[in-house]
PDB file of C-alpha atoms in Angstrom:
ATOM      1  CA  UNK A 186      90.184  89.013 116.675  1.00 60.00           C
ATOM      2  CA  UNK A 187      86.356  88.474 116.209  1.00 66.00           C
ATOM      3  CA  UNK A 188      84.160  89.459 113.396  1.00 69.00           C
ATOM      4  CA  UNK A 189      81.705  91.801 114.428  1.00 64.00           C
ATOM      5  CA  UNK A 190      78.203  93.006 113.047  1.00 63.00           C
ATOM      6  CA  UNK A 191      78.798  94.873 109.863  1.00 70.00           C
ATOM      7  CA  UNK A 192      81.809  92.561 109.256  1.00 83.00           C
ATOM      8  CA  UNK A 193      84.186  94.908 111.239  1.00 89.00           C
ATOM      9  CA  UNK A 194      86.947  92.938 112.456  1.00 94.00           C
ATOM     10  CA  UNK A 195      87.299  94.054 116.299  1.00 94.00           C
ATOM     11  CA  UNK A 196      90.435  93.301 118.055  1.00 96.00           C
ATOM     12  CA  UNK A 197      90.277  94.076 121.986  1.00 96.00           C
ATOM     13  CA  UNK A 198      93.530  92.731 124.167  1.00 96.00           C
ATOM     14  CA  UNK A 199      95.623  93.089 126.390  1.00 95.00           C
ATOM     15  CA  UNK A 200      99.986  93.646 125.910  1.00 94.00           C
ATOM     16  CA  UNK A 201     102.043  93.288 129.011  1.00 89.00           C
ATOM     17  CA  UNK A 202     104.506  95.828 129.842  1.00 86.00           C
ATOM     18  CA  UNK A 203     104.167  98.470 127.007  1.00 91.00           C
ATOM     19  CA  UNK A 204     104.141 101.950 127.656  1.00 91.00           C
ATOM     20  CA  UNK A 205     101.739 104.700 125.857  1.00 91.00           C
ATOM     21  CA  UNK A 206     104.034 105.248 123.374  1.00 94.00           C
ATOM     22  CA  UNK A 207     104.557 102.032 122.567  1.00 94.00           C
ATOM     23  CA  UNK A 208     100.889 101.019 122.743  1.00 95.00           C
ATOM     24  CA  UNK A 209      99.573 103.564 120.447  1.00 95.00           C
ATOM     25  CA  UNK A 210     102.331 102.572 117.805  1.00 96.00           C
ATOM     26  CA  UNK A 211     100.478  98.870 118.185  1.00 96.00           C
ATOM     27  CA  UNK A 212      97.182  99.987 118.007  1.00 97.00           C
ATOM     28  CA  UNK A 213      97.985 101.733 114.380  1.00 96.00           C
ATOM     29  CA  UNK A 214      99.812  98.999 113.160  1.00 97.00           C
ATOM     30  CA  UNK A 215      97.133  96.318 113.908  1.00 96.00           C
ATOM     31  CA  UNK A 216      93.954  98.638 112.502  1.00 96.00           C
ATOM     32  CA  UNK A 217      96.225  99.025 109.663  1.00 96.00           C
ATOM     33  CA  UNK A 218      97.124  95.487 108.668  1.00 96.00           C
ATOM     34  CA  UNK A 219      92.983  94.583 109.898  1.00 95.00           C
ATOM     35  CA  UNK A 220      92.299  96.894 106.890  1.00 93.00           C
ATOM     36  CA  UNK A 221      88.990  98.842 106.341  1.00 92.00           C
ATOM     37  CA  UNK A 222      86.358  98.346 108.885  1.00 94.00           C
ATOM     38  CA  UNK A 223      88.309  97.567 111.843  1.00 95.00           C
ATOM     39  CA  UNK A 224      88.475  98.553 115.391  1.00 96.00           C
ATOM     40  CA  UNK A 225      91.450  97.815 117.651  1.00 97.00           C
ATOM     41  CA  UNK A 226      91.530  98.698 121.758  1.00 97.00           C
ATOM     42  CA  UNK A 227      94.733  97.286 123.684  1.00 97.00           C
ATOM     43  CA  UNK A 228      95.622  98.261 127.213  1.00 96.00           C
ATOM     44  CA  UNK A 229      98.633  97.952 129.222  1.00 96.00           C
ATOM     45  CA  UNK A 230      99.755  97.835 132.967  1.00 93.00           C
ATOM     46  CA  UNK A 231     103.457 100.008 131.851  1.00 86.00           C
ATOM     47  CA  UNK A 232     104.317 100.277 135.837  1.00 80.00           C
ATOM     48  CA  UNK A 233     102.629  99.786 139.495  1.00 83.00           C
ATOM     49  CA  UNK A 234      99.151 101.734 139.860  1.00 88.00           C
ATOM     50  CA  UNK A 235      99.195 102.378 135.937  1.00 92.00           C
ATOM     51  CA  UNK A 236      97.483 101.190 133.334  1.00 95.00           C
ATOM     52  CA  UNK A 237      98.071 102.725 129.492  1.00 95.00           C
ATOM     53  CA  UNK A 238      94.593 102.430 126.829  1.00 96.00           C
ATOM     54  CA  UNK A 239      94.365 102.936 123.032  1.00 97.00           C
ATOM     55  CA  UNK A 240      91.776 102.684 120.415  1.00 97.00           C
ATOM     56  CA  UNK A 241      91.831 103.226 116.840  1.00 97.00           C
ATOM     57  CA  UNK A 242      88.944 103.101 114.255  1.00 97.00           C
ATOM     58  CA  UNK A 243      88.771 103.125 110.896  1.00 96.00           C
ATOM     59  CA  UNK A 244      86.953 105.284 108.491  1.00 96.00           C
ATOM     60  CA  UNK A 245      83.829 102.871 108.276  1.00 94.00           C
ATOM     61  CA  UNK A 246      83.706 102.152 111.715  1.00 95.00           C
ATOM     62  CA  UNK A 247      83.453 106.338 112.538  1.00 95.00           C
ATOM     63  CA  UNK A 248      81.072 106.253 109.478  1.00 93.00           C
ATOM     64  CA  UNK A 249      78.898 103.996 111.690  1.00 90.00           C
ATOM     65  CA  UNK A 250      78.861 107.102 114.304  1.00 91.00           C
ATOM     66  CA  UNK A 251      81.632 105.827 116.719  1.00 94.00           C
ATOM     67  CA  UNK A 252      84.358 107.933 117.920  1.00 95.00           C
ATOM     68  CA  UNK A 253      87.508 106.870 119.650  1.00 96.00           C
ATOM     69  CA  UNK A 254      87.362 109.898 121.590  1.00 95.00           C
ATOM     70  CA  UNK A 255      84.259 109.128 123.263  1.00 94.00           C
ATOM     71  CA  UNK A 256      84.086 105.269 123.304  1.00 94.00           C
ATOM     72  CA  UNK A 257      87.257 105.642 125.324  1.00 95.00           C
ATOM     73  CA  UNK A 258      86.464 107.864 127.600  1.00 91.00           C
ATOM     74  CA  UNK A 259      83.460 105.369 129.087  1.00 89.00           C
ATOM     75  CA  UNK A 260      86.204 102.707 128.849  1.00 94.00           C
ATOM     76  CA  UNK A 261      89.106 104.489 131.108  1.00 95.00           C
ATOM     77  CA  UNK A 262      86.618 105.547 133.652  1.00 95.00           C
ATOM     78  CA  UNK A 263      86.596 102.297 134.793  1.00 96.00           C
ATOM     79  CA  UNK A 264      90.258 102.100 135.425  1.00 95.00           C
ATOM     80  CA  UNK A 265      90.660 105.354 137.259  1.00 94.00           C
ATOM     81  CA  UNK A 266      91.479 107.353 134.288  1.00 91.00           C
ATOM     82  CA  UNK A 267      90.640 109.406 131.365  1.00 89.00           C
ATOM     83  CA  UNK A 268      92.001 110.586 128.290  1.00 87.00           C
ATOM     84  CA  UNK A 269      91.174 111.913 124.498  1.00 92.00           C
ATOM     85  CA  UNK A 270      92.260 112.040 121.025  1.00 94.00           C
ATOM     86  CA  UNK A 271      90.213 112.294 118.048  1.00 95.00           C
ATOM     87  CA  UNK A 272      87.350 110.167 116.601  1.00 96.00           C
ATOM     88  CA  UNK A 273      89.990 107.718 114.770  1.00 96.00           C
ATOM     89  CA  UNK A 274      92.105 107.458 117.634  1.00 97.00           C
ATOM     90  CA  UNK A 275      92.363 107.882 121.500  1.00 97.00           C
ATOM     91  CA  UNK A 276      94.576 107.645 124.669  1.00 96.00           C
ATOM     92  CA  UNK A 277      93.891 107.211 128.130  1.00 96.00           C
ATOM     93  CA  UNK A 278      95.794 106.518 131.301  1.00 93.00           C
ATOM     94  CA  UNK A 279      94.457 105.538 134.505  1.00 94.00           C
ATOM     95  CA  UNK A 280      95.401 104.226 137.846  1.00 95.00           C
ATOM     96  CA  UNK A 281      93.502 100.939 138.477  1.00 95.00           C
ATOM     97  CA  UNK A 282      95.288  98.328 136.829  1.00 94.00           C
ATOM     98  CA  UNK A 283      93.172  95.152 138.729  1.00 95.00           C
ATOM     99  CA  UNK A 284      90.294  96.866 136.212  1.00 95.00           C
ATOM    100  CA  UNK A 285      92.061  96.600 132.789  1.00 95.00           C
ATOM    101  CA  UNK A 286      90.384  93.295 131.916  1.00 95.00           C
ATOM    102  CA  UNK A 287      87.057  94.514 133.147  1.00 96.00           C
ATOM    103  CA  UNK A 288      87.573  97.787 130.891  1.00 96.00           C
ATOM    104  CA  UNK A 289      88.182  95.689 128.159  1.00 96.00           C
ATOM    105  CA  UNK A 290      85.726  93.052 128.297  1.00 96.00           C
ATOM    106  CA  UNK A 291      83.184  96.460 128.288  1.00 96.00           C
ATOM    107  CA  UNK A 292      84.562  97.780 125.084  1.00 95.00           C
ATOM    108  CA  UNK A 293      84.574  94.424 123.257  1.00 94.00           C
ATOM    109  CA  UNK A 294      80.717  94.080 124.830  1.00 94.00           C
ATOM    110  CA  UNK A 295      80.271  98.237 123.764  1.00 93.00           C
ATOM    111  CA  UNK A 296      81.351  97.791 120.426  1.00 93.00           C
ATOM    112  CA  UNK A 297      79.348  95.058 119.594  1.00 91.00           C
ATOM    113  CA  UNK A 298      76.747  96.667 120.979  1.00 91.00           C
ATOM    114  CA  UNK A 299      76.972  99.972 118.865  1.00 90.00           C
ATOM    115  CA  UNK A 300      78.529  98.150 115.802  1.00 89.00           C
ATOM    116  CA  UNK A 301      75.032  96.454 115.336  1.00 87.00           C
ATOM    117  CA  UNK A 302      72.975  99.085 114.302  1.00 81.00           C
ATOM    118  CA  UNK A 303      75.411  99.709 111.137  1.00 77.00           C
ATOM    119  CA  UNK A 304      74.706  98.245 107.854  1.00 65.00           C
TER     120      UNK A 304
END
């Protein structure tokens, strides 16, 4: 976990093996115990040629104008994939799992990036 601009605590990583299911259960989990603001994105490589994303934001961070559904989108791209949810949480699947660390490293970068222009 790193503390952002704005003092949102941003946790971006990776958990082996965990489906969709599972993932999203860990992305709500973490934003939750990270508290209020707090943005969490974990992918996953649940199988061969998979690859599993989440992201979850809280209240503050969409206050700041970021939505999960749209930050992820420009994330799974990378990986082959796309997906959507709603702007406090997303889900996205895609099919390139040698990119996971690359899509990652871009939303840590991204929401640094748009995090700094909130007060």
């Amino acid at each position: 976990m790193v503390f952002g601009p704005a003092g949102v605590r941003i946790l971006v990583g990776v958990v082996e093996d965990v489906d969709a299911d599972s993932l999203k259960v860990a992305v709500e989990y973490l934003l939750n115990k990270l508290g209020d603001p707090a943005a969490v994105a974990l992918g996953s490589c649940p199988g061969e040629c998979k690859v599993s994303l989440a992201v979850a934001f809280s209240p503050k961070v969409v206050q700041c104008g970021l939505q999960a559904n749209e930050f992820l989108g420009g994330i799974a791209c990378i990986c082959g994939g796309g997906g959507g949810g709603t702007r406090n949480f997303a889900q996205a699947g895609g099919k390139r799992p040698e990119k996971l660390v690359e899509a990652l490293d871009k939303a840590q970068m991204d929401l640094r990036t748009a995090l700094s222009s909130c007060n």
